[in-house]
Amino acid sequence: MSARFDLLIRNAEVIDGTGAPRFAADIGIRADRIERIGNLAQDSGSLEIDLGGRVAAPGFIDVHTHDDRLLLSDRSMAPKVSQGVTTVVAGNCGISLAPAPQPFSAGVTPPLNLLDDTGDWFRFRDFASYVQALESQPAATNCALLVGHTTLRLATMDRTDRPASPSEIKAMQQLVEQSLAAGAIGVSTGLFYEPAISAPPDEVIEVCRPLTRHRGVYCTHMRCEGDRIVDSLEETFRVGRELDVPVIISHHKVIGRANYGRSAETLAIIEHAMSRQTVCLDCYPYAAGSTILSADRAATSERVLVTWSRGMPEHAGRELATITAELGLSQEQAIERLLPAGAIYFRMHEDDVQRILAFEPTMIGSDGLPHDDAPHPRLWGTFPRVLGHYSRSLGLFPLERAIHKMTGLSARNFGLTDRGVVTEGAFADLALFDPATVDAGATYESPLQRAKGIDTVIVNGRLVWRDGQSAGEQPGRVLRRLS
Ligand code: ZN
Ligand code: CU
C-alpha cells in the first residue's frame, strides 16, 4: 500500500541533528510532523521536493536573538528563515519587550533601544499579553522566550544605579513568576550593561527564584567578558547552583588584547563546572561584537563600525575613525554627536573564536540585531557561515557536528521537545541546503545579504522559504520548555 503525504522530500542526505553520520532517505511529512523516514519510492506527496542528494537537516535553532519585536513587526523573519533558522530564542542579554518598563521620559534606556528606540513597542503590560500577540499573529519561525532582568528592573525601580530593595526584588520575582506561567522558558540577565551592573548576585538569585519550580533556564550576558571573566564565570555558576537550574553563558568570548588566548582557560573552567552542574554556552562565528556605541568600548577596540545613529544617521555603516577624522573631533566628541547609536567592535582574536566554536558543548546563536541600519553580518550570516566557512572550508568540525550545534544540542539544552532532530514523530522543522555551496552572503561591508545554498525551509510542515525568497507562510508557534 502506498501512502500519500502532505509533503514528500525525495533523495535527501539526512543529517539528523544528533551528530550521527548522514544517510540517504526520503522524508514523508503529514500536517506538522515527520511521519516516515526511509525509502518512500512507492509513496507520493501533495507537494514533492527532490533534493537530488542535497542535505535535509533539522531547522536551525538560533539560541541567542534579539528578535522580540521582529517577530511582530516583520513576521516573515527573512534574516532568519533565509539562513535555515526555524526557531529563535528571544529576550536575551537582560532585555525583553515584556513586561513593559515604566514610560521612558528621555528616550528608551540603552540597551533596551536595541529592540526599539521609539518606545512604541514596549506596549505589553504583562508577559501574557505579549505571548497572546505572538500567538494571534504568528511569525514564520517558532520562538521561545526569555524574560529580561534589565526590563524587570526598569519596570519596578525608579532608578537602576543601585541594588534593588527587598520590595522591588519581590515585585520582580512576581513578574518572573507570571512570565513563566505565561510561557517564558527562563530569565536572562545583562549584568554587563549599565541598568543592571549595580545588581548584586543575590538580587539576581532572588529575582530568579521561580525558575526552580518552573524548571526554567538562566541565560546571562556576563558582567565581564574581559579581564575579570573568571569572576563572572564563577558568579554565573553560583546562580545556577543556588537555584538548581541550567545556566547558559551567552555569546561566550574573551574581549580585549590583554585577554587574547584566554579561551583556553575559560573553556577549561567551564568544562570543570559542567562536571558539577548544568552549564551550557553559545557563540557567534565572528571576531567582532556588536551592541550600543560607547566611548569605553570604542577605546578598547582595534576597529569600530557604526551600525546606526540617531545623532547622525548618515554615518551608519561607516568606520568610526573616518567619521572622527572628517569631523575633526576627538573620538569621544564624535561619539557624543552620534549617540544614541550602535556599533561593531573588533576586539577578539580569531583563535579564541575558533577554539570556542570547536568546543564540543558550544551551541550557535547569532546575537543578530535586526533593527540596525547597517547590522553586524551575524544577523543574516551566522548559520551558513558556520556550515560553509568553518566546517567546509576550514574543516573545524564535520558537517554533522556543525548541524548538531545548531539543532539537537540546542533543543536539548533549552528543553524544546520534538525539535532539533529529524526523526519520525518530530515536528517538521527542516532546512534543505546544498552542502557544497552553503555559506554566508553577508559581510561587514555588505551586511544585508542572503545566505547562499539554502534551498527550502520548513516550519511545522509548512514552507517558509523557497528559491531565495519568503514563501509567505507564518506557521510559527510559541514554544514552552519541556512541554
Ligand atoms: Zn549580550
Ligand atoms: Cu545579545
CSV table of C-alpha atoms and ligand atoms in Angstrom, one decimal:
chain,number,residue,atom,x,y,z
A,1,MET,CA,0.0,0.0,0.0
A,2,SER,CA,1.4,3.4,-0.9
A,3,ALA,CA,0.9,6.4,1.3
A,4,ARG,CA,0.2,9.9,0.4
A,5,PHE,CA,1.9,12.6,2.4
A,6,ASP,CA,1.3,16.3,2.5
A,7,LEU,CA,4.9,16.9,1.7
A,8,LEU,CA,7.4,14.3,0.5
A,9,ILE,CA,11.1,15.1,0.3
A,10,ARG,CA,12.9,12.7,-2.0
A,11,ASN,CA,16.6,11.8,-2.3
A,12,ALA,CA,17.8,13.6,0.8
A,13,GLU,CA,21.1,13.2,2.6
A,14,VAL,CA,19.7,13.3,6.1
A,15,ILE,CA,21.8,14.9,8.8
A,16,ASP,CA,19.5,14.3,11.7
A,17,GLY,CA,20.8,16.7,14.3
A,18,THR,CA,22.1,14.2,16.8
A,19,GLY,CA,25.6,14.3,15.5
A,20,ALA,CA,25.2,10.9,13.8
A,21,PRO,CA,26.6,10.3,10.3
A,22,ARG,CA,24.4,11.3,7.4
A,23,PHE,CA,22.3,8.7,5.5
A,24,ALA,CA,20.3,8.7,2.3
A,25,ALA,CA,16.5,8.7,2.7
A,26,ASP,CA,13.2,10.2,1.8
A,27,ILE,CA,11.1,12.1,4.3
A,28,GLY,CA,7.3,11.9,4.5
A,29,ILE,CA,5.5,14.8,6.3
A,30,ARG,CA,1.9,14.9,7.4
A,31,ALA,CA,0.4,18.0,8.9
A,32,ASP,CA,3.1,19.4,11.2
A,33,ARG,CA,5.1,16.3,11.9
A,34,ILE,CA,7.6,14.0,10.2
A,35,GLU,CA,5.7,10.7,9.7
A,36,ARG,CA,8.2,8.5,7.8
A,37,ILE,CA,11.9,8.4,7.0
A,38,GLY,CA,13.2,5.8,4.6
A,39,ASN,CA,12.7,4.6,1.1
A,40,LEU,CA,9.4,6.1,0.1
A,41,ALA,CA,9.7,5.4,-3.7
A,42,GLN,CA,6.3,3.9,-3.7
A,43,ASP,CA,4.6,6.8,-2.0
A,44,SER,CA,3.6,10.2,-3.1
A,45,GLY,CA,3.1,13.7,-1.7
A,46,SER,CA,0.7,16.6,-2.4
A,47,LEU,CA,3.9,18.5,-2.7
A,48,GLU,CA,7.1,16.8,-3.6
A,49,ILE,CA,10.7,18.2,-3.4
A,50,ASP,CA,13.5,16.2,-5.0
A,51,LEU,CA,16.8,17.1,-3.2
A,52,GLY,CA,19.0,15.1,-5.6
A,53,GLY,CA,21.3,14.2,-2.8
A,54,ARG,CA,21.5,17.6,-1.1
A,55,VAL,CA,21.1,17.8,2.7
A,56,ALA,CA,18.0,17.7,4.8
A,57,ALA,CA,18.7,18.9,8.4
A,58,PRO,CA,16.6,19.9,11.3
A,59,GLY,CA,15.7,23.6,11.1
A,60,PHE,CA,18.3,25.6,12.9
A,61,ILE,CA,17.6,27.0,16.4
A,62,ASP,CA,19.0,30.5,16.9
A,63,VAL,CA,19.6,30.3,20.6
A,64,HIS,CA,20.6,33.9,21.1
A,65,THR,CA,18.5,36.5,19.4
A,66,HIS,CA,17.0,40.0,19.9
A,67,ASP,CA,14.0,39.2,17.7
A,68,ASP,CA,11.4,40.1,20.4
A,69,ARG,CA,10.0,42.8,18.2
A,70,LEU,CA,10.9,41.4,14.8
A,71,LEU,CA,8.5,38.5,15.5
A,72,LEU,CA,5.7,41.1,15.5
A,73,SER,CA,7.0,43.9,13.2
A,74,ASP,CA,8.3,41.7,10.3
A,75,ARG,CA,6.7,38.3,10.6
A,76,SER,CA,8.4,36.9,7.5
A,77,MET,CA,11.6,36.8,9.7
A,78,ALA,CA,13.6,36.9,6.5
A,79,PRO,CA,17.0,37.4,8.1
A,80,LYS,CA,16.4,34.1,10.0
A,81,VAL,CA,14.5,31.8,7.6
A,82,SER,CA,16.9,32.7,4.8
A,83,GLN,CA,19.6,31.0,6.8
A,84,GLY,CA,17.6,27.9,7.6
A,85,VAL,CA,16.5,29.1,11.1
A,86,THR,CA,13.2,27.7,12.2
A,87,THR,CA,13.2,28.6,15.9
A,88,VAL,CA,14.6,31.7,17.7
A,89,VAL,CA,15.2,32.2,21.4
A,90,ALA,CA,14.3,35.9,22.1
A,91,GLY,CA,14.7,38.0,25.3
A,92,ASN,CA,18.4,37.7,25.7
A,93,CYS,CA,21.0,39.9,27.4
A,94,GLY,CA,18.5,41.0,30.1
A,95,ILE,CA,16.3,42.8,27.6
A,96,SER,CA,12.8,41.7,26.6
A,97,LEU,CA,9.9,43.6,25.2
A,98,ALA,CA,7.6,42.5,28.1
A,99,PRO,CA,6.6,43.2,30.8
A,100,ALA,CA,6.7,46.8,29.7
A,101,PRO,CA,9.1,49.1,31.6
A,102,GLN,CA,7.8,52.4,33.0
A,103,PRO,CA,7.3,55.0,30.3
A,104,PHE,CA,10.7,56.4,29.2
A,105,SER,CA,10.9,60.1,29.9
A,106,ALA,CA,14.1,60.8,27.9
A,107,GLY,CA,14.3,58.2,25.2
A,108,VAL,CA,14.5,54.4,25.5
A,109,THR,CA,17.1,53.4,28.1
A,110,PRO,CA,20.0,51.6,26.4
A,111,PRO,CA,20.4,48.7,25.8
A,112,LEU,CA,16.6,48.4,25.5
A,113,ASN,CA,16.8,50.6,22.5
A,114,LEU,CA,18.4,47.7,20.6
A,115,LEU,CA,14.8,46.3,20.5
A,116,ASP,CA,13.1,49.6,19.7
A,117,ASP,CA,14.4,53.1,20.1
A,118,THR,CA,11.0,54.8,19.7
A,119,GLY,CA,9.4,53.1,22.8
A,120,ASP,CA,6.2,52.3,20.9
A,121,TRP,CA,6.8,48.6,21.0
A,122,PHE,CA,7.2,48.5,24.8
A,123,ARG,CA,3.4,48.2,25.0
A,124,PHE,CA,2.8,44.8,26.6
A,125,ARG,CA,1.9,45.4,30.3
A,126,ASP,CA,2.5,41.7,31.1
A,127,PHE,CA,4.1,38.8,29.5
A,128,ALA,CA,0.8,37.0,28.8
A,129,SER,CA,-0.3,39.8,26.5
A,130,TYR,CA,3.0,39.6,24.6
A,131,VAL,CA,2.6,35.9,24.2
A,132,GLN,CA,-1.0,36.4,23.1
A,133,ALA,CA,0.1,38.9,20.4
A,134,LEU,CA,2.6,36.4,19.1
A,135,GLU,CA,0.1,33.6,19.1
A,136,SER,CA,-2.7,35.6,17.4
A,137,GLN,CA,-0.3,36.9,14.7
A,138,PRO,CA,2.3,34.2,14.3
A,139,ALA,CA,5.7,34.7,12.6
A,140,ALA,CA,7.4,32.5,10.1
A,141,THR,CA,9.6,30.9,12.8
A,142,ASN,CA,8.8,29.4,16.2
A,143,CYS,CA,10.1,31.3,19.2
A,144,ALA,CA,11.0,30.5,22.8
A,145,LEU,CA,11.0,33.5,25.1
A,146,LEU,CA,13.1,34.7,28.0
A,147,VAL,CA,12.1,37.5,30.3
A,148,GLY,CA,14.9,40.1,30.8
A,149,HIS,CA,16.1,41.1,34.2
A,150,THR,CA,17.0,44.6,32.9
A,151,THR,CA,13.5,45.1,31.6
A,152,LEU,CA,12.2,44.0,35.0
A,153,ARG,CA,14.4,46.5,36.8
A,154,LEU,CA,13.1,49.3,34.5
A,155,ALA,CA,9.5,48.1,35.3
A,156,THR,CA,9.9,48.1,39.0
A,157,MET,CA,12.7,50.6,40.1
A,158,ASP,CA,12.7,54.4,39.9
A,159,ARG,CA,16.5,54.3,39.3
A,160,THR,CA,18.8,51.4,38.3
A,161,ASP,CA,22.2,52.7,39.6
A,162,ARG,CA,21.7,50.8,42.9
A,163,PRO,CA,20.7,47.3,44.1
A,164,ALA,CA,17.0,46.6,44.2
A,165,SER,CA,15.3,46.9,47.6
A,166,PRO,CA,13.6,43.8,49.2
A,167,SER,CA,10.2,45.1,48.0
A,168,GLU,CA,11.5,45.7,44.4
A,169,ILE,CA,13.0,42.2,44.4
A,170,LYS,CA,9.6,40.8,45.5
A,171,ALA,CA,7.9,42.7,42.7
A,172,MET,CA,10.4,41.4,40.1
A,173,GLN,CA,10.0,37.9,41.4
A,174,GLN,CA,6.3,38.1,40.9
A,175,LEU,CA,6.8,39.3,37.4
A,176,VAL,CA,9.1,36.4,36.7
A,177,GLU,CA,6.5,34.0,38.2
A,178,GLN,CA,3.8,35.5,35.9
A,179,SER,CA,6.0,35.4,32.9
A,180,LEU,CA,7.0,31.8,33.4
A,181,ALA,CA,3.3,30.9,33.9
A,182,ALA,CA,2.5,32.8,30.6
A,183,GLY,CA,5.0,30.7,28.7
A,184,ALA,CA,8.5,32.2,29.2
A,185,ILE,CA,11.2,29.5,29.3
A,186,GLY,CA,13.6,31.3,31.6
A,187,VAL,CA,15.2,34.6,32.6
A,188,SER,CA,18.1,36.4,31.0
A,189,THR,CA,20.5,38.9,32.6
A,190,GLY,CA,22.7,41.6,31.0
A,191,LEU,CA,24.9,42.3,34.1
A,192,PHE,CA,27.4,43.9,31.8
A,193,TYR,CA,25.1,46.8,30.9
A,194,GLU,CA,24.6,49.9,32.9
A,195,PRO,CA,21.0,49.4,34.1
A,196,ALA,CA,21.9,46.0,35.6
A,197,ILE,CA,25.5,46.4,36.6
A,198,SER,CA,24.5,47.5,40.1
A,199,ALA,CA,22.6,44.3,40.7
A,200,PRO,CA,24.5,42.1,43.1
A,201,PRO,CA,24.4,38.3,42.6
A,202,ASP,CA,21.9,38.0,45.5
A,203,GLU,CA,19.4,40.2,43.7
A,204,VAL,CA,19.7,38.0,40.6
A,205,ILE,CA,19.3,34.8,42.6
A,206,GLU,CA,16.2,36.1,44.5
A,207,VAL,CA,14.6,37.6,41.3
A,208,CYS,CA,15.1,34.3,39.6
A,209,ARG,CA,13.7,32.1,42.4
A,210,PRO,CA,10.6,31.0,40.4
A,211,LEU,CA,12.9,29.3,37.9
A,212,THR,CA,13.5,26.4,40.2
A,213,ARG,CA,9.9,25.4,40.5
A,214,HIS,CA,9.2,26.0,36.8
A,215,ARG,CA,12.4,24.3,35.7
A,216,GLY,CA,13.4,27.3,33.7
A,217,VAL,CA,16.8,28.3,32.4
A,218,TYR,CA,19.1,31.1,33.4
A,219,CYS,CA,20.9,32.8,30.4
A,220,THR,CA,23.4,35.5,31.0
A,221,HIS,CA,25.4,38.1,29.2
A,222,MET,CA,28.0,38.1,32.0
A,223,ARG,CA,29.2,41.0,34.0
A,224,CYS,CA,32.6,40.9,32.4
A,225,GLU,CA,34.0,39.1,29.3
A,226,GLY,CA,37.4,40.8,29.7
A,227,ASP,CA,39.9,41.0,32.5
A,228,ARG,CA,37.5,39.7,35.2
A,229,ILE,CA,35.9,37.0,33.1
A,230,VAL,CA,36.8,34.2,35.6
A,231,ASP,CA,35.0,36.0,38.4
A,232,SER,CA,32.0,36.3,36.1
A,233,LEU,CA,32.0,32.6,35.3
A,234,GLU,CA,32.0,31.8,39.0
A,235,GLU,CA,29.2,34.2,39.6
A,236,THR,CA,27.2,32.5,36.8
A,237,PHE,CA,27.8,29.1,38.2
A,238,ARG,CA,26.8,30.2,41.7
A,239,VAL,CA,23.4,31.5,40.4
A,240,GLY,CA,22.8,28.1,38.7
A,241,ARG,CA,23.8,26.1,41.8
A,242,GLU,CA,21.7,28.2,44.2
A,243,LEU,CA,18.6,27.9,42.0
A,244,ASP,CA,19.4,24.4,40.8
A,245,VAL,CA,18.7,25.4,37.2
A,246,PRO,CA,20.7,25.1,34.0
A,247,VAL,CA,22.8,28.2,33.2
A,248,ILE,CA,23.6,29.3,29.7
A,249,ILE,CA,26.6,31.5,29.1
A,250,SER,CA,25.6,33.8,26.2
A,251,HIS,CA,27.9,34.6,23.3
A,252,HIS,CA,31.0,33.3,25.0
A,253,LYS,CA,34.1,35.2,24.1
A,254,VAL,CA,37.2,36.9,25.5
A,255,ILE,CA,37.5,40.6,24.9
A,256,GLY,CA,40.5,42.9,24.7
A,257,ARG,CA,44.0,42.4,23.6
A,258,ALA,CA,45.3,41.6,27.1
A,259,ASN,CA,42.9,38.6,27.1
A,260,TYR,CA,43.5,37.2,23.7
A,261,GLY,CA,44.1,33.4,24.1
A,262,ARG,CA,42.3,33.1,27.4
A,263,SER,CA,39.5,31.0,25.9
A,264,ALA,CA,41.8,28.0,26.7
A,265,GLU,CA,41.5,29.0,30.3
A,266,THR,CA,37.8,29.8,30.3
A,267,LEU,CA,36.8,26.6,28.5
A,268,ALA,CA,38.7,24.5,31.0
A,269,ILE,CA,36.9,26.3,33.8
A,270,ILE,CA,33.5,25.8,32.1
A,271,GLU,CA,34.3,22.1,31.4
A,272,HIS,CA,35.1,21.6,35.0
A,273,ALA,CA,31.9,23.3,36.2
A,274,MET,CA,29.9,21.0,33.8
A,275,SER,CA,31.0,18.0,35.9
A,276,ARG,CA,29.1,19.5,38.9
A,277,GLN,CA,26.1,21.3,37.4
A,278,THR,CA,24.3,22.0,34.1
A,279,VAL,CA,26.2,24.6,32.2
A,280,CYS,CA,25.6,25.5,28.5
A,281,LEU,CA,27.1,28.1,26.2
A,282,ASP,CA,26.7,29.6,22.8
A,283,CYS,CA,28.7,31.8,20.5
A,284,TYR,CA,28.5,33.5,17.1
A,285,PRO,CA,31.1,32.9,14.4
A,286,TYR,CA,32.8,36.3,14.2
A,287,ALA,CA,35.7,38.0,15.8
A,288,ALA,CA,33.8,41.3,16.3
A,289,GLY,CA,30.9,42.0,18.6
A,290,SER,CA,28.1,44.5,18.3
A,291,THR,CA,26.0,46.5,20.7
A,292,ILE,CA,25.3,50.1,21.5
A,293,LEU,CA,28.0,52.6,20.9
A,294,SER,CA,30.1,53.7,23.9
A,295,ALA,CA,33.4,55.6,24.3
A,296,ASP,CA,34.7,52.9,26.6
A,297,ARG,CA,34.1,50.0,24.2
A,298,ALA,CA,35.4,52.0,21.3
A,299,ALA,CA,38.6,52.9,23.2
A,300,THR,CA,39.4,49.2,23.7
A,301,SER,CA,38.7,48.1,20.1
A,302,GLU,CA,41.0,47.8,17.2
A,303,ARG,CA,38.4,49.0,14.8
A,304,VAL,CA,34.8,50.3,15.1
A,305,LEU,CA,32.0,50.4,12.6
A,306,VAL,CA,28.8,52.4,13.3
A,307,THR,CA,25.7,50.3,12.8
A,308,TRP,CA,23.1,53.1,13.4
A,309,SER,CA,23.0,56.6,14.8
A,310,ARG,CA,20.1,58.8,15.8
A,311,GLY,CA,22.5,61.8,16.1
A,312,MET,CA,23.9,61.5,12.6
A,313,PRO,CA,22.0,58.7,10.8
A,314,GLU,CA,24.0,59.2,7.5
A,315,HIS,CA,27.1,57.6,9.1
A,316,ALA,CA,25.5,54.1,9.6
A,317,GLY,CA,27.8,51.5,8.1
A,318,ARG,CA,31.0,53.7,8.3
A,319,GLU,CA,34.2,53.5,10.2
A,320,LEU,CA,34.3,55.5,13.4
A,321,ALA,CA,37.9,56.5,12.7
A,322,THR,CA,36.9,58.0,9.3
A,323,ILE,CA,33.9,59.8,10.8
A,324,THR,CA,36.1,61.2,13.6
A,325,ALA,CA,38.7,62.4,11.1
A,326,GLU,CA,36.1,64.0,8.9
A,327,LEU,CA,34.5,65.9,11.7
A,328,GLY,CA,37.9,67.0,13.1
A,329,LEU,CA,36.9,66.0,16.6
A,330,SER,CA,38.3,63.6,19.2
A,331,GLN,CA,36.8,60.1,19.1
A,332,GLU,CA,34.9,60.9,22.3
A,333,GLN,CA,33.4,64.0,20.9
A,334,ALA,CA,32.4,62.3,17.7
A,335,ILE,CA,30.7,59.6,19.7
A,336,GLU,CA,28.8,62.2,21.6
A,337,ARG,CA,27.4,63.6,18.3
A,338,LEU,CA,26.5,60.1,17.1
A,339,LEU,CA,24.6,58.9,20.2
A,340,PRO,CA,22.3,57.2,20.6
A,341,ALA,CA,23.9,54.8,18.3
A,342,GLY,CA,25.1,51.2,17.8
A,343,ALA,CA,28.5,49.8,16.7
A,344,ILE,CA,30.5,46.8,15.7
A,345,TYR,CA,33.7,46.4,17.8
A,346,PHE,CA,36.7,44.4,16.6
A,347,ARG,CA,38.3,43.3,19.9
A,348,MET,CA,38.5,39.5,19.8
A,349,HIS,CA,41.1,37.1,18.5
A,350,GLU,CA,40.2,34.7,15.7
A,351,ASP,CA,41.9,31.8,17.6
A,352,ASP,CA,39.6,32.3,20.5
A,353,VAL,CA,36.5,32.3,18.2
A,354,GLN,CA,37.6,29.0,16.7
A,355,ARG,CA,38.5,27.4,20.0
A,356,ILE,CA,35.1,28.3,21.4
A,357,LEU,CA,33.2,27.2,18.3
A,358,ALA,CA,35.0,23.9,18.2
A,359,PHE,CA,34.4,23.2,21.9
A,360,GLU,CA,32.0,20.3,21.8
A,361,PRO,CA,29.2,21.7,24.1
A,362,THR,CA,29.1,25.1,22.3
A,363,MET,CA,25.8,26.0,20.6
A,364,ILE,CA,25.4,28.5,17.8
A,365,GLY,CA,23.5,31.7,18.4
A,366,SER,CA,23.5,34.8,16.1
A,367,ASP,CA,23.1,37.7,18.6
A,368,GLY,CA,21.8,39.5,15.4
A,369,LEU,CA,20.4,43.0,15.8
A,370,PRO,CA,17.5,43.1,13.4
A,371,HIS,CA,16.7,46.8,13.7
A,372,ASP,CA,20.2,48.3,13.0
A,373,ASP,CA,20.6,50.2,9.7
A,374,ALA,CA,23.9,48.6,8.9
A,375,PRO,CA,23.9,45.5,11.2
A,376,HIS,CA,26.7,43.2,12.1
A,377,PRO,CA,26.7,40.4,9.4
A,378,ARG,CA,25.9,37.8,12.0
A,379,LEU,CA,22.2,38.9,11.6
A,380,TRP,CA,22.0,37.3,8.1
A,381,GLY,CA,25.1,35.1,8.0
A,382,THR,CA,25.7,33.2,11.3
A,383,PHE,CA,24.4,29.7,10.5
A,384,PRO,CA,25.6,29.4,6.9
A,385,ARG,CA,29.0,30.8,7.9
A,386,VAL,CA,29.4,28.0,10.4
A,387,LEU,CA,28.5,25.4,7.8
A,388,GLY,CA,30.4,26.9,4.9
A,389,HIS,CA,33.4,28.8,6.2
A,390,TYR,CA,34.1,27.0,9.5
A,391,SER,CA,33.0,23.4,8.7
A,392,ARG,CA,33.6,23.0,4.9
A,393,SER,CA,36.4,25.5,4.2
A,394,LEU,CA,38.4,25.4,7.4
A,395,GLY,CA,37.5,21.9,8.5
A,396,LEU,CA,37.0,23.0,12.1
A,397,PHE,CA,34.4,20.2,12.5
A,398,PRO,CA,32.5,17.8,10.3
A,399,LEU,CA,29.1,19.0,9.0
A,400,GLU,CA,27.3,16.6,11.3
A,401,ARG,CA,28.8,18.2,14.3
A,402,ALA,CA,28.1,21.7,13.0
A,403,ILE,CA,24.5,20.8,12.5
A,404,HIS,CA,24.3,19.3,16.0
A,405,LYS,CA,25.5,22.6,17.5
A,406,MET,CA,22.6,24.4,15.9
A,407,THR,CA,19.8,21.8,16.3
A,408,GLY,CA,19.8,18.7,18.5
A,409,LEU,CA,22.1,20.2,21.2
A,410,SER,CA,20.2,23.4,21.3
A,411,ALA,CA,16.8,21.8,21.6
A,412,ARG,CA,18.0,19.5,24.4
A,413,ASN,CA,19.6,22.4,26.3
A,414,PHE,CA,16.6,24.6,26.0
A,415,GLY,CA,14.1,21.8,26.6
A,416,LEU,CA,12.3,22.2,23.2
A,417,THR,CA,10.6,18.9,22.9
A,418,ASP,CA,10.5,17.1,19.5
A,419,ARG,CA,12.5,19.9,17.9
A,420,GLY,CA,16.1,19.9,16.6
A,421,VAL,CA,16.1,16.4,15.2
A,422,VAL,CA,15.0,14.7,12.0
A,423,THR,CA,13.2,11.6,13.4
A,424,GLU,CA,9.8,10.0,12.9
A,425,GLY,CA,7.3,11.8,15.1
A,426,ALA,CA,9.3,15.0,15.5
A,427,PHE,CA,7.9,18.4,14.3
A,428,ALA,CA,8.7,19.0,10.6
A,429,ASP,CA,11.1,21.9,11.1
A,430,LEU,CA,13.6,21.4,8.3
A,431,ALA,CA,16.4,23.2,6.5
A,432,LEU,CA,17.2,21.9,3.0
A,433,PHE,CA,20.5,23.0,1.6
A,434,ASP,CA,23.4,22.4,-0.7
A,435,PRO,CA,26.5,21.4,1.4
A,436,ALA,CA,28.8,22.3,-1.5
A,437,THR,CA,27.7,26.0,-1.7
A,438,VAL,CA,26.1,26.9,1.6
A,439,ASP,CA,27.8,30.0,3.1
A,440,ALA,CA,27.1,33.5,4.4
A,441,GLY,CA,26.4,36.2,1.8
A,442,ALA,CA,26.5,39.0,4.4
A,443,THR,CA,29.8,40.7,5.1
A,444,TYR,CA,30.8,43.7,7.2
A,445,GLU,CA,30.8,45.8,4.0
A,446,SER,CA,27.5,44.5,2.7
A,447,PRO,CA,25.6,43.1,5.7
A,448,LEU,CA,22.1,42.8,4.3
A,449,GLN,CA,22.8,39.8,2.1
A,450,ARG,CA,21.0,36.4,2.0
A,451,ALA,CA,22.8,33.2,2.6
A,452,LYS,CA,24.0,31.1,-0.3
A,453,GLY,CA,23.0,27.4,-0.8
A,454,ILE,CA,19.8,27.3,1.3
A,455,ASP,CA,17.0,25.8,-0.9
A,456,THR,CA,13.9,25.4,1.2
A,457,VAL,CA,13.0,26.0,4.9
A,458,ILE,CA,10.0,24.3,6.5
A,459,VAL,CA,8.4,25.2,9.8
A,460,ASN,CA,5.7,22.9,11.3
A,461,GLY,CA,5.3,21.2,8.0
A,462,ARG,CA,4.8,24.5,6.0
A,463,LEU,CA,7.2,26.2,3.6
A,464,VAL,CA,8.5,29.5,4.8
A,465,TRP,CA,11.4,29.9,2.4
A,466,ARG,CA,11.8,28.7,-1.2
A,467,ASP,CA,14.1,29.6,-4.1
A,468,GLY,CA,15.7,32.6,-2.3
A,469,GLN,CA,12.6,34.2,-1.0
A,470,SER,CA,9.9,34.1,1.6
A,471,ALA,CA,7.2,31.5,0.8
A,472,GLY,CA,4.6,33.7,2.6
A,473,GLU,CA,3.5,31.3,5.3
A,474,GLN,CA,3.7,32.2,9.0
A,475,PRO,CA,3.2,28.9,10.9
A,476,GLY,CA,5.5,29.7,13.9
A,477,ARG,CA,4.5,28.8,17.5
A,478,VAL,CA,5.5,30.0,20.9
A,479,LEU,CA,7.4,27.0,22.3
A,480,ARG,CA,7.2,26.1,26.0
A,481,ARG,CA,10.0,24.4,27.8
A,482,LEU,CA,9.8,20.6,28.4
A,483,SER,CA,6.2,20.5,27.2
B,1,ZN,ZN,24.7,40.2,25.0
B,2,CU,CU,22.7,39.6,22.9
